[in-house]
Coordinates of C-alpha atoms in Angstrom, one line a residue:
Chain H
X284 CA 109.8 58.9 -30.6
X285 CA 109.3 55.2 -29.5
X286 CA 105.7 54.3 -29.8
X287 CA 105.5 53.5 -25.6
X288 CA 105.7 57.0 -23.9
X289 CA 107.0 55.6 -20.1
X290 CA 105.8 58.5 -18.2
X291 CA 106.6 59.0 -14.2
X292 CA 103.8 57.7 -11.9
X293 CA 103.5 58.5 -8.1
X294 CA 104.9 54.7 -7.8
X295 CA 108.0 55.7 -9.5
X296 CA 108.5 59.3 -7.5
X297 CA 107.8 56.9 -4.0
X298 CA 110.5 54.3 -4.7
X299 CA 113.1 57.1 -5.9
X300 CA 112.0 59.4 -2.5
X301 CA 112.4 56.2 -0.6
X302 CA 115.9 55.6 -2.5
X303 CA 117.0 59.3 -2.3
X304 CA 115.8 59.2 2.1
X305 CA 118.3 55.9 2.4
X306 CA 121.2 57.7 0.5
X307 CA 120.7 60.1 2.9
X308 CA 120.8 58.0 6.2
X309 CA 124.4 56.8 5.3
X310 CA 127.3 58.3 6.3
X311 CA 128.8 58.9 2.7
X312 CA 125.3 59.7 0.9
X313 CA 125.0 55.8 -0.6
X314 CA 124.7 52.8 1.0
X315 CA 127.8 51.7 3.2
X316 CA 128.7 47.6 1.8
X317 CA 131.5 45.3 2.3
X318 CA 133.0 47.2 -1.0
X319 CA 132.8 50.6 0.9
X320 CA 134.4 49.2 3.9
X321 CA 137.4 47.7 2.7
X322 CA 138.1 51.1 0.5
X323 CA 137.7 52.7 3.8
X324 CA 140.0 50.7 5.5
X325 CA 142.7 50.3 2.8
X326 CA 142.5 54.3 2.3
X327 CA 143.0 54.6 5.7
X328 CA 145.9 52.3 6.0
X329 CA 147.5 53.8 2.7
X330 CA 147.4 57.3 4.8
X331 CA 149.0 55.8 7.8
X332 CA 151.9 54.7 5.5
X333 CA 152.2 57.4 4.1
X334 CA 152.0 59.6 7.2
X335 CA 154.5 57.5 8.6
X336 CA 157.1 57.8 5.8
X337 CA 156.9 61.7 5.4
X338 CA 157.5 61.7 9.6
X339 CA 160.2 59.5 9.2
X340 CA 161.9 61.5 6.2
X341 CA 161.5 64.7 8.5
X342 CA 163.1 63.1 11.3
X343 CA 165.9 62.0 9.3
X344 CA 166.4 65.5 7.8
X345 CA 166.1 67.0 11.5
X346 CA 168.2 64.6 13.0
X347 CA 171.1 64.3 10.1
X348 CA 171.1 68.5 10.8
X349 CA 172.0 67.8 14.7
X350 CA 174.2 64.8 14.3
X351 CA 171.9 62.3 16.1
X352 CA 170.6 59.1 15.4
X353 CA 167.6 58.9 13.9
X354 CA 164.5 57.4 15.9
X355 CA 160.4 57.8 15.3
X356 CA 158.6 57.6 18.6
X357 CA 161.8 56.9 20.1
X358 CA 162.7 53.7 18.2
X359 CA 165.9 53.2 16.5
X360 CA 167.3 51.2 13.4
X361 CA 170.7 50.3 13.7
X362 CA 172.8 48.1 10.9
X363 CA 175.6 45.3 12.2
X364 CA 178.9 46.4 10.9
X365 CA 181.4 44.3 13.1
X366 CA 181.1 40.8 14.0
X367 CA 181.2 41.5 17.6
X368 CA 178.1 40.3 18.7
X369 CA 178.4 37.3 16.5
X370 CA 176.3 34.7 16.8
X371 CA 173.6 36.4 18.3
X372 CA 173.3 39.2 15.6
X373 CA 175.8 38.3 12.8
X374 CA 177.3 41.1 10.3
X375 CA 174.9 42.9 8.0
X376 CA 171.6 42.4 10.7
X377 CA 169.6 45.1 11.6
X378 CA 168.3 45.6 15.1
X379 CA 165.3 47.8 16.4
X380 CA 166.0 49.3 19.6
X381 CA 164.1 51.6 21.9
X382 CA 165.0 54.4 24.4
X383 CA 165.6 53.5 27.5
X384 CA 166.2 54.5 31.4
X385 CA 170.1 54.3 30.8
X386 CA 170.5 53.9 35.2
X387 CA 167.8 50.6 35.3
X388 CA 169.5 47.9 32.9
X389 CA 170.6 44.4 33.9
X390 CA 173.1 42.0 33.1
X391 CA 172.1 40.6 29.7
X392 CA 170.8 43.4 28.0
X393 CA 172.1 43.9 25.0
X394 CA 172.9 48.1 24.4
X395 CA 174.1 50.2 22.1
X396 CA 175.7 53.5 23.1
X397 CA 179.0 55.6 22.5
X398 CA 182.5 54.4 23.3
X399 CA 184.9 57.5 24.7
X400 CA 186.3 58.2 21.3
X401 CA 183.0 58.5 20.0
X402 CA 182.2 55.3 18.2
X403 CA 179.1 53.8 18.4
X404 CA 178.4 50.2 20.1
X405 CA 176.4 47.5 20.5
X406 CA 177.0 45.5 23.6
X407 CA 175.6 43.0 26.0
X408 CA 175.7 44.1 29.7
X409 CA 178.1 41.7 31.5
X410 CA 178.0 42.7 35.4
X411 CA 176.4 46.0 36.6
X412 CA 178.5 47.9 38.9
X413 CA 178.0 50.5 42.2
X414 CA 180.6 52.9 43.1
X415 CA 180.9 53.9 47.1
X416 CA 178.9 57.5 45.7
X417 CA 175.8 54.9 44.8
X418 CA 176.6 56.2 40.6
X419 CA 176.1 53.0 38.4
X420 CA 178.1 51.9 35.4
X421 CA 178.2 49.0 33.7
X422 CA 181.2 46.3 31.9
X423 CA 180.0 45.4 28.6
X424 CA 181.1 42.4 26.3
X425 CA 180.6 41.4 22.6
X426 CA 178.8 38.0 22.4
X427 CA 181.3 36.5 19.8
X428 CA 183.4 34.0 21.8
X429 CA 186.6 35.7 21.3
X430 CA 185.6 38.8 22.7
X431 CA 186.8 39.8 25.8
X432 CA 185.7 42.1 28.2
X433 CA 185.4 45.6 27.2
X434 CA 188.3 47.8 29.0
X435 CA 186.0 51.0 29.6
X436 CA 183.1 50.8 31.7
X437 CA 180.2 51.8 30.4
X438 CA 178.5 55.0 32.3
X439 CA 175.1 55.9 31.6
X440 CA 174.9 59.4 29.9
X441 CA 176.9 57.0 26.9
X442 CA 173.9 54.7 26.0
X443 CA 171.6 55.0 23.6
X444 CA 168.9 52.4 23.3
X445 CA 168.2 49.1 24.6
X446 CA 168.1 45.9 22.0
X447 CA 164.3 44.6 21.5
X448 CA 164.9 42.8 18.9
X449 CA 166.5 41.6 15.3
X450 CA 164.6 41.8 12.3
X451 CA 164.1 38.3 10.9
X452 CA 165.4 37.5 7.5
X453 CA 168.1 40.0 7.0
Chain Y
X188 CA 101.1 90.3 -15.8
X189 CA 103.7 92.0 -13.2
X190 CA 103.9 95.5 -12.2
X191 CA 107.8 96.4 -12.7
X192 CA 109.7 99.2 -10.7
X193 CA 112.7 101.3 -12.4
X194 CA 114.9 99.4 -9.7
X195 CA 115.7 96.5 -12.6
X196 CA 118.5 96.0 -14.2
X197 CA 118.7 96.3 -17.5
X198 CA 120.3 93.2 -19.3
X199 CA 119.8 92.9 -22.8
X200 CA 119.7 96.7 -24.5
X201 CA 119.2 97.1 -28.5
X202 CA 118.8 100.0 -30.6
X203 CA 118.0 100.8 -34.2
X204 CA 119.0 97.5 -35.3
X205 CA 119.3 96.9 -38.7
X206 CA 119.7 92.8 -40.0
X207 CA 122.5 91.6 -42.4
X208 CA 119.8 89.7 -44.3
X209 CA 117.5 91.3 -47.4
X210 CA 114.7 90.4 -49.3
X211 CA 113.3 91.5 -52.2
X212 CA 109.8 93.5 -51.8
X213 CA 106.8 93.8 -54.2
X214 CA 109.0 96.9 -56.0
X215 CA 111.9 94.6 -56.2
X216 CA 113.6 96.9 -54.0
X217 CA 116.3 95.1 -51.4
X218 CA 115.5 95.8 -48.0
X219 CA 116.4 94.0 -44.9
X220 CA 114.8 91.9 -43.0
X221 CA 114.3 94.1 -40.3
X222 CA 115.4 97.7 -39.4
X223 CA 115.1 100.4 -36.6
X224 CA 114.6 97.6 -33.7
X225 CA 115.2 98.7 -30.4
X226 CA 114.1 97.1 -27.1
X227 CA 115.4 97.1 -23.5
X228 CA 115.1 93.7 -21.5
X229 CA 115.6 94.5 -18.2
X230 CA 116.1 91.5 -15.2
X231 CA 112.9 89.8 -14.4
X232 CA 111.0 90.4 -18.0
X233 CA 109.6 88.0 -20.4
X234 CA 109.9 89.1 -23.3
X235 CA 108.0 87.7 -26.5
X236 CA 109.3 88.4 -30.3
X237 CA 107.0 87.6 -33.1
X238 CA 106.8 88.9 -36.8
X239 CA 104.9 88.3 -39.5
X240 CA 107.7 85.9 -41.1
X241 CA 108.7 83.0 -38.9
X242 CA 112.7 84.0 -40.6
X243 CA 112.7 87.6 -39.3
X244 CA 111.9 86.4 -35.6
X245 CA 114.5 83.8 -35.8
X246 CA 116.5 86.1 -37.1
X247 CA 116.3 89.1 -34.5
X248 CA 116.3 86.3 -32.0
X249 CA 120.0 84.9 -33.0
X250 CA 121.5 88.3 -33.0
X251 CA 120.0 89.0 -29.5
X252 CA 121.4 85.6 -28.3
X253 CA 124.9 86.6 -30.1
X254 CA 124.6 83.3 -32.8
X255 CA 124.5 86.6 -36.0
X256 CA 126.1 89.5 -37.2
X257 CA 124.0 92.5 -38.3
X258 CA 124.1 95.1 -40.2
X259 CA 124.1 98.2 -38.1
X260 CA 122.7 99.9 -34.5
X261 CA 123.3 98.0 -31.3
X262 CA 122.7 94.9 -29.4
X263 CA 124.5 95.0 -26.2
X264 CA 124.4 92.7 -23.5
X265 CA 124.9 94.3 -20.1
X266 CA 126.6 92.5 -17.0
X267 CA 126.9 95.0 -13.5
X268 CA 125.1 97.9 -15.3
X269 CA 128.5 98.2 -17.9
X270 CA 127.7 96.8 -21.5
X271 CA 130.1 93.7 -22.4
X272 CA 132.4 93.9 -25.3
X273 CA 133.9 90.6 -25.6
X274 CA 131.9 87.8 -27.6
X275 CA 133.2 85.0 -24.8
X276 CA 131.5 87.3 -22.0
X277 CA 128.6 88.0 -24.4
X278 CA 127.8 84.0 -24.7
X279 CA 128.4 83.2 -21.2
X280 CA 125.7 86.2 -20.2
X281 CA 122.9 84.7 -22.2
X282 CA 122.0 81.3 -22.7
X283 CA 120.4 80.8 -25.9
X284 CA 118.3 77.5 -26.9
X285 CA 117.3 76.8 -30.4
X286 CA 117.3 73.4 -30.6
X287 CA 117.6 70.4 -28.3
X288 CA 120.8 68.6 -29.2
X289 CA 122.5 69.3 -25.7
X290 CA 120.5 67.3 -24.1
X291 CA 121.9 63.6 -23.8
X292 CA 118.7 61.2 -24.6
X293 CA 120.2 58.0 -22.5
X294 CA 119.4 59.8 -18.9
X295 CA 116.1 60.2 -17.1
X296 CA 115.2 64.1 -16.4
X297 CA 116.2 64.2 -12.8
X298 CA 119.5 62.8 -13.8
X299 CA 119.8 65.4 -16.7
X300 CA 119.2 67.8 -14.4
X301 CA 121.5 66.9 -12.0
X302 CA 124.1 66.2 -15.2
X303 CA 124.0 70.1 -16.3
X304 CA 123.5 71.7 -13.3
X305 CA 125.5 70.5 -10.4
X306 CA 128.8 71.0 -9.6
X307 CA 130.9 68.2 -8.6
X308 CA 130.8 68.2 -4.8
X309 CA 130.7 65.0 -2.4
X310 CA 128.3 62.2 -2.6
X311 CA 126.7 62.9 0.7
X312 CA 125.2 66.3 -0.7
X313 CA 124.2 65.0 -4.3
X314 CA 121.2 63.2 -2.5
X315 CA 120.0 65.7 -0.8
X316 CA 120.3 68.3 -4.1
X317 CA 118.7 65.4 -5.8
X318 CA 115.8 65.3 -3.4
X319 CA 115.5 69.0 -4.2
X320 CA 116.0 69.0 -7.9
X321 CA 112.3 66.3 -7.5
X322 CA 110.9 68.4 -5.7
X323 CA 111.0 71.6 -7.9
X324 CA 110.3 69.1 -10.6
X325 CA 107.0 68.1 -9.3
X326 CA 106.3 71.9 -8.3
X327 CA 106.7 73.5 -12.1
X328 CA 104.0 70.2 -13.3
X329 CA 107.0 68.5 -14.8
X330 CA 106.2 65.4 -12.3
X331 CA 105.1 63.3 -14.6
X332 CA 108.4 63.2 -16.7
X333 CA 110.7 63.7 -13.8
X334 CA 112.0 59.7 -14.2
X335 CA 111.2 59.4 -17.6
X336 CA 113.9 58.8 -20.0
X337 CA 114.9 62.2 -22.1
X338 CA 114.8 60.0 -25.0
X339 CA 111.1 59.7 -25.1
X340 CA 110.1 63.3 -24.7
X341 CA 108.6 65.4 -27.0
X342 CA 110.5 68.5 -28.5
X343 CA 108.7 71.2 -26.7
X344 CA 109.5 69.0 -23.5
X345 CA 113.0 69.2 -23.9
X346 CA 112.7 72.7 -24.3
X347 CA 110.9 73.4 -21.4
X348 CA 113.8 71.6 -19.4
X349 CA 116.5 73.5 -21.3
X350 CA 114.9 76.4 -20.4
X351 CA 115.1 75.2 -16.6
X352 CA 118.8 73.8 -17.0
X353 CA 119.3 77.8 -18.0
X354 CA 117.7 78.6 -14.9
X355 CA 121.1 77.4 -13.0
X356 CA 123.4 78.8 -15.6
X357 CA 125.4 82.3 -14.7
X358 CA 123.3 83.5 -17.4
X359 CA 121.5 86.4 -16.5
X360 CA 119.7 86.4 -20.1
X361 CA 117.3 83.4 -21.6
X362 CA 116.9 83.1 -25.1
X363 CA 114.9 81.1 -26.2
X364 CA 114.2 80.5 -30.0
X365 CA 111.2 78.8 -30.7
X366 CA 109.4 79.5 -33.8
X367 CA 109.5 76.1 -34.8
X368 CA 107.9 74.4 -31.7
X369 CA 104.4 74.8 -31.1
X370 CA 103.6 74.3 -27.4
X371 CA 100.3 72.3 -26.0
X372 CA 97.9 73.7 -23.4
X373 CA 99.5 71.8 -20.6
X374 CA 103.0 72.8 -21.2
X375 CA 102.1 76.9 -21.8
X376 CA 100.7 76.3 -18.0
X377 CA 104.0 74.3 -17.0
X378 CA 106.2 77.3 -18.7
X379 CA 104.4 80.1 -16.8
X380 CA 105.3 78.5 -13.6
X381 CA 109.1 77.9 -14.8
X382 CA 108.8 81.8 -16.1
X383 CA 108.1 82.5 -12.5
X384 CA 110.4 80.5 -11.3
X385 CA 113.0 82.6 -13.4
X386 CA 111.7 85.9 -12.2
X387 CA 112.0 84.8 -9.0
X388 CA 116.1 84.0 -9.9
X389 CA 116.0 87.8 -11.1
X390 CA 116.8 86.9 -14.6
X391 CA 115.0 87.3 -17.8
X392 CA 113.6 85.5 -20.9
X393 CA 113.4 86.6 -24.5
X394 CA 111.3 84.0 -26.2
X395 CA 110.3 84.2 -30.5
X396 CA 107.5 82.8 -31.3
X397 CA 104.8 82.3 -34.1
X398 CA 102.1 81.6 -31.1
X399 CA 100.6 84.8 -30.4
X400 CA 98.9 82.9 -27.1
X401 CA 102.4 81.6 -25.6
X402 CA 103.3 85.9 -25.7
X403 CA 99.8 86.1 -23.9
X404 CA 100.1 84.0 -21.4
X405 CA 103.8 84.1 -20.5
X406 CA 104.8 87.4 -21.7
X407 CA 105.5 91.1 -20.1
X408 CA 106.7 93.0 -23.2
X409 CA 106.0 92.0 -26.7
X410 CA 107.9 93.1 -29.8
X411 CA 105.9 92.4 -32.8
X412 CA 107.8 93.0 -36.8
X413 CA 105.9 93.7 -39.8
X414 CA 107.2 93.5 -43.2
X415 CA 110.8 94.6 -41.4
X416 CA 109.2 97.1 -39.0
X417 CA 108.6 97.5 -35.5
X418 CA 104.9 97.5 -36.1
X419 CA 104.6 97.2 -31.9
X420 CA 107.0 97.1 -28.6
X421 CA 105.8 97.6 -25.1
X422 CA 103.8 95.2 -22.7
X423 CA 101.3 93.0 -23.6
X424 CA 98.6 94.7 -21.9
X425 CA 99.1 97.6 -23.5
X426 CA 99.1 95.7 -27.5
X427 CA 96.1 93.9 -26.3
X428 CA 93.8 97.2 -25.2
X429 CA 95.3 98.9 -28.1
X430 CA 95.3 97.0 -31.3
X431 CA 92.4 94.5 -30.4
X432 CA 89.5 95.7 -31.7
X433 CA 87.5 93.0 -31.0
X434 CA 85.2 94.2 -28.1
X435 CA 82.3 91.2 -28.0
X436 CA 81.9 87.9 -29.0
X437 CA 78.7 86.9 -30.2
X438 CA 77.5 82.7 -30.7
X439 CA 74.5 82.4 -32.2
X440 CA 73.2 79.1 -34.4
X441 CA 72.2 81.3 -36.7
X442 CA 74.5 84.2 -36.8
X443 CA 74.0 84.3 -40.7
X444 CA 70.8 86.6 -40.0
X445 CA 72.2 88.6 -37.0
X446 CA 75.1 90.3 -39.5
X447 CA 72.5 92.9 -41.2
X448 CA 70.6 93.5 -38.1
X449 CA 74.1 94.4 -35.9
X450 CA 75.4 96.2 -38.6
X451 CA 72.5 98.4 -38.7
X452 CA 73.1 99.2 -34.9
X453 CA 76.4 99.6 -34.9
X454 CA 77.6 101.9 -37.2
X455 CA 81.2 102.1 -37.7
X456 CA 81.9 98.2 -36.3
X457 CA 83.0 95.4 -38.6
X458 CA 81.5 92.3 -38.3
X459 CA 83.9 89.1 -39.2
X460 CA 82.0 85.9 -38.9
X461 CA 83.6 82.7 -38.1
X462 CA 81.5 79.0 -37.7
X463 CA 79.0 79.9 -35.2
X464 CA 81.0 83.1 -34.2
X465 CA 80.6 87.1 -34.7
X466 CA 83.7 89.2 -33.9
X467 CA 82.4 92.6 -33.3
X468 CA 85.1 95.3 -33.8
X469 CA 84.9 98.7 -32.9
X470 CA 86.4 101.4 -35.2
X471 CA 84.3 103.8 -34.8
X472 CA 85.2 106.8 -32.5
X473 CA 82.8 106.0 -29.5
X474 CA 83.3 103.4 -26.9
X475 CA 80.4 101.0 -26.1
X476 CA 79.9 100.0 -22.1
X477 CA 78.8 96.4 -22.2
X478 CA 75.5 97.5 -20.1
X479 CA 74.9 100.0 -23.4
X480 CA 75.6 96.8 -25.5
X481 CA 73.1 94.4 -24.1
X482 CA 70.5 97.2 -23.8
X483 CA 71.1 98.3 -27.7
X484 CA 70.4 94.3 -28.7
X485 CA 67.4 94.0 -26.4
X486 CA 65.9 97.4 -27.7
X487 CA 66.1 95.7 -31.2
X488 CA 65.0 92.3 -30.5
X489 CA 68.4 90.4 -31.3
X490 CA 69.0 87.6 -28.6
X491 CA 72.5 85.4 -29.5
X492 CA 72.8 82.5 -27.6
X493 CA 76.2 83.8 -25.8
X494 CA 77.7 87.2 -25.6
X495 CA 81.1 87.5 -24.7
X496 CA 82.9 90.6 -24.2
X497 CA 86.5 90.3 -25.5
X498 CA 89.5 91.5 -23.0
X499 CA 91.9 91.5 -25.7
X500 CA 93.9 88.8 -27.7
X501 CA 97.4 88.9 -28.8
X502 CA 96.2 86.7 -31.7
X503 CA 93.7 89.3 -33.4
X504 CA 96.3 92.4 -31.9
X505 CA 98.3 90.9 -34.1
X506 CA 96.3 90.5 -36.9
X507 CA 94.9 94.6 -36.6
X508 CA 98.6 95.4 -36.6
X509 CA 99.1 93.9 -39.7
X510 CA 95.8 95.0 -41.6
X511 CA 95.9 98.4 -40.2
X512 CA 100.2 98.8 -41.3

C-alpha cells in the first residue's frame, strides 16, 4: 500500500460528470476531432467502393446470364479491338459510353451498336438520314483514313451507347 | 432484518454435510471438521457462517462455493427450482470471492467496474452506463474511492467491490469468504447498503466470517459450528433472543462493589465484569421486565451510572453457544 492514499474528492466526481455529460453530447459518445472525421470519411468512401464493386460483379453475373453488355447506371466499358477508329481511339483503348436516345444523335457522334450479322461497332455518325415515312437512320464511318463509308445504314433499335469519352493512359 | 415469504427461490440447498478434512480431538479420536450441516439459502438471504475455528468456516465456505470435495450429504446448487449437476453450471451459478487477485490494480474503480461488468456495446452507450455505474457508486458510500486507483485500496475495499462486480454476474449465488478480512465500521455500513442492493437483484449472499458483528448487521440467517457441530442455524434474530443471555448492561466507576450487592438480588444471574462494565445474564427461570429491574436496584439503594438493557449480540450468542455446548 503506497504511503499517499489519493482518495476521490467532489472535485474529482465534477470534472469526470462534466467529462462523462460531453461524451454524451457527441454523436459517437466521445469527442468528434479531425481524427474522427477523416475515419468517417475514409470508412465511408471504403463502403462506397465496395458497394460499387459488389453491384458491378452482380451486374456482370445478370448480364453475362442474358447475353447483354454490361453497364452500372447505364454506363458502359467497351475495349478497342480493330483499328477502325484509328487515330482517335487507337487499338487496345477503352471507351466509357452511356445510354442514349438512339433517334436524337448528330453527325459526329461517335456510337457503338450492332452490325446486321451481329457484331458489335464503334462508329462515328457521318450524315443522318430521313426516309419519306419521317424513320431516321444513320451512315456511319471508322475515323481511320482508310475507312470508307460503312455499306449498311445504321437504324436505331441497333445502337447501344453513345461515346463520352476515352480513358486516358491506356 | 427482512421479513421473507415462502415465494423465494431456493438457491443454494445442503444437507448433512460431512467435510473431507479431520482433526484429532482431546481423545485422539479423528473426526471431521464438520458433520450433519444442512442449510437452505434461498434468493434474497444473507447468509452469515462462523465457527469457532476460522479453518472450519473457510472450509464449509469452499465446498458451498464448489472450490472442495467433501466427504458425504449434499450441497446442491439450484438454477430454475431443478438442482445442477454439472461442476461448469455449478461455478457459473455462484460467484465465490476469497481473495482479491482478479482485480487488475493499474485501473481506477469506475473503470474496473466498467472492465468486469460491461459488455462490449458501442461507445455512445458506455458513457451513459458510465454515468450510471458513478452514480450507484456514490449511492452504496463508495464515493470517495470511485476515481481512486485499485491499487491503493485496502483489502476489505476490494472486497466490497468484488462483491458489487458479483452483483452484475449471472450468478444467482454470492460467496463470499472472508475469515481473513476484518471489516471497519464504515465499510460494515457501505456493505449493508451493497447487501440491499443485492436483495434488490433477487440474489443472495453467503458470507464466513470470524466477526460476529458483520453477521449482525448484515445478516438474515446465521449458521454457527462448534467443535464440528451445528451448534446454531436460523435467523439472526432468533440466535440473538435465544442464546444471549445478557439482558442489562450496567457502567458504574466502581462496579467492583456493586458485584456482591446484585448478586444478592438476583439470584440465578451471572455477573461477568469487564473495565467499567457488568454483564448481567439471566439463567435463572424467570424473566425480568426492565421496569421490575430499575425498581429491584432502587429498592436496595444501588444507583450505576448507566443502565443499559441489552437487545442481544451475536458476539456474546456466540460465546453462550460455545460455553453452554
Amino acid at each position: 500500500m503506497p504511503n499517499e492514499r489519493k482518495l476521490t474528492t467532489e472535485d474529482d466526481i465534477k470534472a469526470m460528470r462534466e467529462e462523462l455529460i460531453s461524451a454524451k453530447t457527441t454523436r459517437y459518445g466521445f469527442k468528434v476531432n479531425k481524427k474522427h472525421i477523416k475515419k468517417i470519411i475514409s470508412n465511408t468512401i471504403f463502403t462506397l467502393i465496395i458497394g460499387c464493386l459488389v453491384l458491378l460483379i452482380a451486374q456482370v453475373i445478370m448480364v453475362k446470364r442474358s447475353g447483354l453488355t454490361p453497364n452500372i447506371f447505364g454506363y458502359y466499358l467497351y475495349n478497342i479491338t480493330t483499328g477502325s477508329m484509328h487515330p482517335t481511339y487507337p487499338v487496345g483503348s477503352i471507351i466509357i459510353s452511356h445510354e442514349t436516345d438512339p433517334y436524337n444523335l448528330q453527325v459526329g457522334d461517335v456510337v457503338t451498336f450492332y452490325s446486321t450479322s451481329g457484331d458489335r461497332i464503334t462508329h462515328r455518325i457521318y450524315s443522318v438520314n430521313y426516309d419519306e415515312n419521317g424513320g431516321i437512320s444513320y451512315q456511319t464511318k471508322g475515323d481511320n483514313p482508310s475507312n470508307t463509308v460503312d455499306k449498311e445504314l445504321l437504324t436505331p433499335d441497333r445502337i447501344e451507347a453513345i461515346t463520352l469519352f476515352k480513358v486516358p493512359f491506356i | 432484518m427482512d421479513i421473507k415469504d415462502d415465494k423465494q427461490k431456493v438457491l443454494l440447498l445442503v444437507e448433512d454435510l460431512i467435510s473431507m478434512e479431520c482433526f484429532k480431538n482431546e481423545d485422539d479420536k479423528i473426526i471431521p471438521f464438520f458433520s450433519d450441516v444442512s442449510l437452505c439459502v434461498k434468493s434474497q438471504e444473507i447468509w452469515g457462517i462462523s465457527a469457532d475455528e476460522a479453518k472450519v468456516a473457510q472450509i464449509l465456505c469452499e465446498i458451498l462455493g464448489s472450490m472442495r470435495t467433501y466427504y458425504s450429504g449434499k450441497c446442491q446448487i439450484t438454477l430454475h427450482g431443478k438442482a445442477i449437476k454439472t461442476k461448469k453450471l455449478s461455478i457459473e451459478n455462484v460467484f465465490y470471492i476469497d481473495n482479491t487477485n482478479i482485480i487488475l490494480d493499474n485501473m481506477n474503480v469506475l473503470e474496473e467496474l466498467m472492465f468486469l461488468t460491461t459488455k462490449k456495446t458501442k461507445n455512445k452507450f458506455i458513457a451513459k452506463k458510465q454515468e450510471e455505474m458513478l452514480d450507484l457508486l456514490i449511492s452504496l458510500g463508495l464515493g470517495y474511492i470511485s476515481l481512486t486507483m485499485v491499487s491503493q485500496l485496502y483489502a476489505t475495499e476490494k472486497l466490497l467491490l468484488l462483491v458489487l462486480i458479483a452483483c452484475f454476474s449471472s450468478a444467482d449465488v454470492i460467496i463470499l469468504n472472508a475469515v481473513k478480512y476484518n471489516f471497519s465500521q464504515e465499510e460494515i455500513e457501505i456493505f449493508l447498503k451493497i447487501v440491499k442492493y443485492i436483495k434488490s437483484k433477487n440474489k443472495s449472499l453467503v458470507i464466513a466470517t470470524m466477526e460476529p458483528k458483520l453477521i449482525g448487521m448484515l445478516c438474515d440467517k446465521t449458521v454457527f459450528l462448534y467443535k464440528g457441530h451445528m451448534s446454531f442455524c436460523g435467523t439472526v434474530k432468533e440466535l440473538q433472543q435465544k442464546a444471549d443471555k445478557v439482558k442489562f448492561v450496567i457502567r458504574s466507576e466502581n462496579v467492583k462493589e456493586l458485584i456482591e450487592p446484585l448478586k444478592s438480588i438476583l439470584p440465578g444471574w451471572k455477573i461477568k465484569k469487564d473495565n467499567d462494565f457488568l454483564y448481567l445474564f439471566n439463567y435463572s427461570k424467570t424473566e425480568i421486565q426492565p421496569k421490575q429491574f430499575y425498581k429491584l436496584l432502587s429498592d436496595n439503594n444501588i444507583f450505576p451510572d448507566i443502565i443499559k438493557i441489552n437487545k442481544g449480540r451475536v458476539e456474546n450468542s456466540f460465546t453462550e453457544l460455545m460455553e453452554f455446548n
